[in-house]
Short mmCIF file of C-alpha atoms in Angstrom, two decimals:
data_model
loop_
_atom_site.label_atom_id
_atom_site.label_comp_id
_atom_site.label_asym_id
_atom_site.label_seq_id
_atom_site.Cartn_x
_atom_site.Cartn_y
_atom_site.Cartn_z
CA UNK A 441 33.24 32.39 -32.36
CA UNK A 442 34.79 30.93 -29.38
CA UNK A 443 31.92 31.99 -27.10
CA UNK A 444 29.27 30.67 -29.61
CA UNK A 445 31.12 27.33 -29.54
CA UNK A 446 31.31 27.36 -25.73
CA UNK A 447 27.42 28.37 -25.72
CA UNK A 448 26.55 25.36 -28.17
CA UNK A 449 28.58 22.88 -26.00
CA UNK A 450 26.67 24.00 -22.90
CA UNK A 451 23.28 23.80 -24.53
CA UNK A 452 24.05 20.11 -26.23
CA UNK A 453 25.49 19.05 -22.79
CA UNK A 454 22.25 20.18 -20.97
CA UNK A 455 19.94 18.61 -23.50
CA UNK A 456 21.98 15.39 -23.39
CA UNK A 457 22.03 15.15 -19.58
CA UNK A 458 18.48 16.00 -19.65
CA UNK A 459 17.51 13.28 -22.23
CA UNK A 460 19.85 10.78 -19.98
CA UNK A 461 17.96 11.88 -16.88
CA UNK A 462 14.51 11.33 -18.31
CA UNK A 463 15.64 8.06 -19.94
CA UNK A 464 16.76 6.98 -16.52
CA UNK A 465 13.46 7.74 -14.74
CA UNK A 466 11.38 6.51 -17.27
CA UNK A 467 13.14 3.00 -17.78
CA UNK A 468 14.97 2.51 -14.50
CA UNK A 469 12.42 3.62 -11.85
CA UNK A 470 10.75 2.89 -9.94
CA UNK A 471 13.31 0.99 -8.02
CA UNK A 472 12.64 -2.73 -7.78
CA UNK A 473 10.64 -3.39 -4.62
CA UNK A 474 11.09 -7.26 -3.52
CA UNK A 475 7.83 -9.38 -3.64
CA UNK A 476 7.35 -11.42 -0.62
CA UNK A 477 6.85 -14.90 -0.82
CA UNK A 478 3.32 -14.97 0.49
CA UNK A 479 0.21 -17.35 0.69
CA UNK A 480 -2.42 -15.69 2.52
CA UNK A 481 -4.50 -18.18 4.40
CA UNK A 482 -8.17 -17.09 3.76
CA UNK A 483 -9.66 -17.57 7.30
CA UNK A 484 -13.29 -16.47 7.99
CA UNK A 485 -11.97 -13.87 10.26
CA UNK A 486 -9.57 -12.16 7.79
CA UNK A 487 -12.43 -12.29 5.29
CA UNK A 488 -14.88 -10.76 7.41
CA UNK A 489 -12.36 -7.98 8.25
CA UNK A 490 -11.19 -7.37 4.95
CA UNK A 491 -14.79 -6.80 3.79
CA UNK A 492 -15.29 -4.40 6.42
CA UNK A 493 -12.00 -2.41 5.38
CA UNK A 494 -12.66 -2.62 1.65
CA UNK A 495 -16.18 -1.69 1.82
CA UNK A 496 -16.72 0.58 4.61
CA UNK A 497 -13.33 2.19 5.83
CA UNK A 498 -10.60 1.94 3.03
CA UNK A 499 -13.35 1.84 0.46
CA UNK A 500 -11.28 -0.17 -2.37
CA UNK A 501 -14.62 -1.24 -3.58
CA UNK A 502 -15.72 2.49 -3.92
CA UNK A 503 -13.36 2.93 -6.71
CA UNK A 504 -12.88 -0.42 -8.32
CA UNK A 505 -16.88 -1.02 -8.98
CA UNK A 506 -19.33 1.05 -11.16
CA UNK A 507 -20.98 4.04 -9.31
CA UNK A 508 -24.40 5.27 -10.16
CA UNK A 509 -23.55 8.86 -10.51
CA UNK A 510 -27.49 9.62 -11.15
CA UNK A 511 -27.77 8.97 -7.42
CA UNK A 512 -26.78 10.99 -4.41
CA UNK A 513 -22.94 10.24 -3.76
CA UNK A 514 -22.73 7.69 -6.52
CA UNK A 515 -23.67 4.29 -4.87
CA UNK A 516 -22.20 1.21 -6.25
CA UNK A 517 -24.12 -0.59 -9.01
CA UNK A 518 -24.93 -4.01 -7.62
CA UNK A 519 -23.25 -6.78 -9.45
CA UNK A 520 -20.11 -4.62 -10.40
CA UNK A 521 -17.99 -5.24 -7.18
CA UNK A 522 -14.30 -4.88 -8.06
CA UNK A 523 -14.88 -5.05 -11.98
CA UNK A 524 -12.96 -1.80 -12.46
CA UNK A 525 -13.21 0.66 -15.51
CA UNK A 526 -13.50 3.93 -13.40
CA UNK A 527 -12.01 6.87 -15.35
CA UNK A 528 -10.38 9.66 -14.23
CA UNK A 529 -9.40 12.01 -16.83
CA UNK A 530 -8.67 15.88 -18.06
CA UNK A 531 -12.62 16.51 -17.77
CA UNK A 532 -12.21 15.71 -13.98
CA UNK A 533 -8.77 17.61 -13.40
CA UNK A 534 -6.50 14.63 -13.73
CA UNK A 535 -3.09 14.55 -15.72
CA UNK A 536 -4.11 11.76 -18.06
CA UNK A 537 -6.34 8.84 -18.63
CA UNK A 538 -6.26 7.06 -15.26
CA UNK A 539 -8.37 3.76 -15.19
CA UNK A 540 -9.41 1.76 -11.91
CA UNK A 541 -8.22 -1.97 -12.71
CA UNK A 542 -10.27 -4.83 -12.19
CA UNK A 543 -9.44 -6.65 -8.73
CA UNK A 544 -11.86 -9.53 -9.14
CA UNK A 545 -10.22 -12.80 -9.49
CA UNK A 546 -10.58 -12.44 -13.30
CA UNK A 547 -8.22 -9.30 -13.09
CA UNK A 548 -5.89 -10.62 -10.32
CA UNK A 549 -5.72 -14.41 -11.59
CA UNK A 550 -1.96 -14.13 -12.28
CA UNK A 551 -1.00 -12.04 -9.26
CA UNK A 552 0.60 -13.70 -6.30
CA UNK A 553 -0.59 -12.39 -2.86
CA UNK A 554 3.16 -10.99 -2.24
CA UNK A 555 2.50 -8.80 -5.65
CA UNK A 556 -0.73 -7.78 -4.50
CA UNK A 557 0.76 -6.72 -1.18
CA UNK A 558 3.54 -4.78 -2.67
CA UNK A 559 0.94 -2.90 -5.28
CA UNK A 560 -1.26 -1.79 -2.56
CA UNK A 561 1.47 -0.88 0.14
CA UNK A 562 4.23 0.57 -2.10
CA UNK A 563 2.83 1.54 -5.43
CA UNK A 564 4.61 -0.97 -7.82
CA UNK A 565 2.44 -3.16 -10.01
CA UNK A 566 2.90 -6.64 -10.85
CA UNK A 567 4.77 -5.56 -14.15
CA UNK A 568 7.24 -3.36 -12.03
CA UNK A 569 5.39 -0.18 -13.15
CA UNK A 570 4.43 2.82 -10.85
CA UNK A 571 0.86 2.98 -9.73
CA UNK A 572 -0.66 6.47 -9.92
CA UNK A 573 -1.23 7.63 -6.09
CA UNK A 574 -5.00 8.04 -6.72
CA UNK A 575 -4.60 4.51 -5.11
CA UNK A 576 -3.19 5.74 -1.71
CA UNK A 577 -0.42 3.35 -1.23
CA UNK A 578 1.38 5.60 1.27
CA UNK A 579 -1.32 5.59 3.47
CA UNK A 580 -2.02 1.67 3.14
CA UNK A 581 1.77 1.24 3.65
CA UNK A 582 1.16 2.62 7.18
CA UNK A 583 -1.67 0.30 8.20
CA UNK A 584 -1.26 -2.81 9.97
CA UNK A 585 0.23 -5.43 7.82
CA UNK A 586 -2.60 -8.08 9.20
CA UNK A 587 -5.26 -5.60 7.85
CA UNK A 588 -3.70 -5.50 4.43
CA UNK A 589 -3.57 -9.26 4.42
CA UNK A 590 -7.40 -9.28 5.25
CA UNK A 591 -7.95 -7.16 2.47
CA UNK A 592 -5.96 -9.16 0.23
CA UNK A 593 -8.04 -12.24 1.70
CA UNK A 594 -11.24 -10.78 1.04
CA UNK A 595 -10.93 -9.38 -2.55
CA UNK A 596 -9.68 -13.11 -3.59
CA UNK A 597 -13.48 -13.92 -2.72
CA UNK A 598 -15.32 -11.56 -4.96
CA UNK A 599 -17.22 -12.85 -7.82
CA UNK A 600 -15.14 -13.01 -11.02
CA UNK A 601 -16.06 -10.38 -13.70
CA UNK A 602 -14.86 -10.54 -17.14
CA UNK A 603 -13.79 -6.87 -17.69
CA UNK A 604 -10.52 -6.11 -19.46
CA UNK A 605 -9.36 -2.64 -18.63
CA UNK A 606 -7.35 -0.46 -20.72
CA UNK A 607 -3.79 0.83 -19.24
CA UNK A 608 -3.52 4.19 -17.53
CA UNK A 609 -1.80 6.94 -19.51
CA UNK A 610 -0.43 9.88 -17.91
CA UNK A 611 0.82 13.14 -19.50
CA UNK A 612 4.31 14.37 -19.44
CA UNK A 613 6.20 15.21 -17.28
CA UNK A 614 3.59 13.61 -14.83
CA UNK A 615 4.49 10.31 -16.52
CA UNK A 616 7.97 10.63 -15.35
CA UNK A 617 7.40 12.15 -11.91
CA UNK A 618 5.13 9.19 -11.11
CA UNK A 619 8.13 6.76 -11.58
CA UNK A 620 9.67 8.56 -8.51
CA UNK A 621 6.85 8.20 -5.96
CA UNK A 622 6.98 4.45 -5.03
CA UNK A 623 8.04 4.05 -1.67
CA UNK A 624 8.79 1.34 1.06
CA UNK A 625 6.11 0.36 3.24
CA UNK A 626 6.07 1.23 6.89
CA UNK A 627 3.64 -0.77 8.56
CA UNK A 628 2.36 -0.01 12.14
CA UNK A 629 0.31 -1.96 14.81
CA UNK A 630 -3.22 -1.50 14.78
CA UNK A 631 -3.93 0.63 18.11
CA UNK A 632 -6.25 -0.59 20.87
CA UNK A 633 -9.41 0.79 20.59
CA UNK A 634 -9.30 2.10 24.02
CA UNK A 635 -6.74 4.72 23.02
CA UNK A 636 -9.45 6.32 21.09
CA UNK A 637 -7.79 9.27 19.60
CA UNK A 638 -4.73 7.06 18.31
CA UNK A 639 -7.40 4.39 17.01
CA UNK A 640 -9.24 7.30 15.34
CA UNK A 641 -5.91 8.46 13.60
CA UNK A 642 -5.29 5.24 12.23
CA UNK A 643 -9.16 5.04 10.81
CA UNK A 644 -8.65 8.60 9.51
CA UNK A 645 -5.55 7.35 7.67
CA UNK A 646 -7.11 4.00 6.29
CA UNK A 647 -10.18 5.99 5.02
CA UNK A 648 -7.91 8.94 3.45
CA UNK A 649 -9.90 11.63 4.88
CA UNK A 650 -7.03 13.97 4.52
CA UNK A 651 -6.55 13.44 1.03
CA UNK A 652 -9.97 14.96 -0.07
CA UNK A 653 -10.57 17.31 2.73
CA UNK A 654 -7.09 19.42 2.36
CA UNK A 655 -6.10 21.70 -0.34
CA UNK A 656 -3.48 20.35 -2.89
CA UNK A 657 -1.21 21.46 -5.45
CA UNK A 658 0.10 19.22 -8.10
CA UNK A 659 -1.32 16.14 -6.48
CA UNK A 660 0.19 16.94 -3.10
CA UNK A 661 -1.42 18.30 0.20
CA UNK A 662 -0.36 21.65 0.89
CA UNK A 663 1.24 21.67 4.38
CA UNK A 664 -1.13 23.44 7.13
CA UNK A 665 -4.29 22.96 5.04
CA UNK A 666 -4.98 19.33 6.54
CA UNK A 667 -8.62 18.73 7.14
CA UNK A 668 -9.31 22.32 6.42
CA UNK A 669 -11.30 21.36 2.92
CA UNK A 670 -11.03 23.12 -0.35
CA UNK A 671 -9.93 20.16 -2.71
CA UNK A 672 -12.14 20.74 -6.21
CA UNK A 673 -13.92 17.93 -7.90
CA UNK A 674 -14.75 19.02 -11.38
CA UNK A 675 -18.34 17.92 -12.42
CA UNK A 676 -20.24 18.72 -15.71
CA UNK A 677 -22.52 21.06 -13.66
CA UNK A 678 -19.61 22.89 -12.03
CA UNK A 679 -17.30 22.28 -9.21
CA UNK A 680 -17.77 20.90 -5.79
CA UNK A 681 -15.21 21.08 -2.79
CA UNK A 682 -14.50 19.36 0.13
CA UNK A 683 -15.93 20.90 3.24
CA UNK A 684 -13.60 21.97 6.31
CA UNK A 685 -13.82 19.07 8.75
CA UNK A 686 -11.65 20.67 11.55
CA UNK A 687 -13.67 21.75 14.59
CA UNK A 688 -14.06 25.31 13.48
CA UNK A 689 -17.63 26.35 14.77
CA UNK A 690 -18.39 28.71 11.95
CA UNK A 691 -16.86 26.89 8.88
CA UNK A 692 -16.09 23.37 10.13
CA UNK A 693 -18.06 20.88 12.11
CA UNK A 694 -17.30 22.31 15.49
CA UNK A 695 -21.08 22.45 15.95
CA UNK A 696 -21.22 18.56 15.70
CA UNK A 697 -21.15 16.21 18.74
CA UNK A 698 -19.80 12.75 18.60
CA UNK A 699 -23.49 11.58 18.53
CA UNK A 700 -24.67 13.82 15.74
CA UNK A 701 -21.58 13.11 13.82
CA UNK A 702 -22.18 9.33 13.89
CA UNK A 703 -26.09 9.99 12.99
CA UNK A 704 -24.94 12.10 10.03
CA UNK A 705 -23.23 8.97 8.43
CA UNK A 706 -25.43 6.27 9.83
CA UNK A 707 -28.72 7.96 8.12
CA UNK A 708 -27.45 6.38 4.64
CA UNK A 709 -27.29 2.82 6.56
CA UNK A 710 -31.00 3.35 7.67
CA UNK A 711 -33.38 0.68 6.03
CA UNK A 712 -35.77 3.55 5.56
CA UNK A 713 -33.27 5.41 3.47
CA UNK A 714 -34.22 5.70 -0.37
CA UNK A 715 -31.48 6.49 -2.91
CA UNK A 716 -31.97 10.19 -3.84
CA UNK A 717 -32.12 10.59 -7.82
CA UNK A 718 -30.23 13.94 -9.05
CA UNK A 719 -32.13 16.48 -11.07
CA UNK A 720 -30.25 17.41 -14.43
CA UNK A 721 -27.47 20.06 -13.66
CA UNK A 722 -27.33 19.17 -10.07
CA UNK A 723 -23.85 18.90 -8.39
CA UNK A 724 -23.08 15.50 -6.87
CA UNK A 725 -21.28 14.47 -3.72
CA UNK A 726 -18.06 12.68 -4.52
CA UNK A 727 -17.97 11.00 -1.04
CA UNK A 728 -19.12 7.51 -0.83
CA UNK A 729 -21.63 8.21 2.20
CA UNK A 730 -23.51 5.02 1.87
CA UNK A 731 -20.20 3.00 1.90
CA UNK A 732 -18.81 4.80 5.02
CA UNK A 733 -22.30 4.39 6.56
CA UNK A 734 -21.64 0.82 7.24
CA UNK A 735 -18.60 1.73 9.77
CA UNK A 736 -19.21 0.60 13.21
CA UNK A 737 -20.29 3.37 15.44
CA UNK A 738 -17.51 2.85 17.77
CA UNK A 739 -15.07 3.51 14.70
CA UNK A 740 -16.95 6.73 13.72
CA UNK A 741 -16.87 7.80 17.32
CA UNK A 742 -13.06 7.18 17.13
CA UNK A 743 -12.63 9.32 13.94
CA UNK A 744 -14.58 12.35 15.58
CA UNK A 745 -12.33 12.19 18.62
CA UNK A 746 -9.26 12.28 16.29
CA UNK A 747 -10.70 14.89 14.34
CA UNK A 748 -11.31 16.86 17.53
CA UNK A 749 -7.73 16.73 18.23
CA UNK A 750 -6.29 18.19 15.17
CA UNK A 751 -5.65 21.78 14.64
CA UNK A 752 -8.89 24.20 14.00
CA UNK A 753 -8.67 25.87 10.86
CA UNK A 754 -10.89 28.70 9.80
CA UNK A 755 -11.28 28.07 6.20
CA UNK A 756 -14.49 29.14 4.65
CA UNK A 757 -15.25 26.65 1.85
CA UNK A 758 -17.50 27.41 -0.88
CA UNK A 759 -18.67 23.82 -1.28
CA UNK A 760 -20.65 24.23 -4.43
CA UNK A 761 -20.21 26.45 -7.71
CA UNK A 762 -22.59 25.75 -10.35
CA UNK A 763 -21.35 26.72 -14.08
CA UNK A 764 -22.99 30.00 -15.20
CA UNK A 765 -25.32 29.45 -17.91
#
């Protein structure tokens, strides 16, 4: 009987401790991150820089607008800039029902500039809740603070769109794990463009290339797979995988030159380009080619130079897998 009592006490203790820990993680986390008393001046230079970053590099506009998935790469639907409402749910392989918020002045009317900077760079929302890291705050928190200020200045100028977005809901235990993820920002200085590899690395971080072009497990990049491709995107017609963008000549982009790399992107910015409509059952590229095509040629060249400096991986990716009928 003594053994049974001891086992019972141990089990009850473990259950109680687990419950206490879960309650702490759910209620007490994320740890409060201070909100800076900011009033970001909306200068023409900041707004122009912010528009460039939000539209063509960090592509905030891509996620926070309506995309037309009936056309190649899901171009943004005109008149929807910043309205939010994108859904990432179980059908796409996500652990819950994740919604992209409205970032027009309608959605952000009660937010201070300091709260916006905190959310973008540390992952803590206005209400103190943790933001799901699909909004890549660890990357944005490593950018130049002035670039973040410019993005905030620009989104403050968007046309207000009345669109109320439901809150994101996450599955257990992801809802608890998510509360442990916010981190302090560690801003860096914008590198000199003459240091092309360092500058390219900065742009690659801002653009999030590694997030998609790597393998991941439970939402984390598997170390050693960076830029080697393999991340899966579930679609009704099957699965599309991010390709290897290391300089492997057989399975990566080693056959590209800097010039052909730039041309690959700029093709979608050409005035003669017409949106390609997909046929039923066709897989679509999740990469916002049309938005990235607006990057400056020198920035694309810097990205190529940086990719040329990373470890080459011989990872043969089956980019498209159609569902068997």
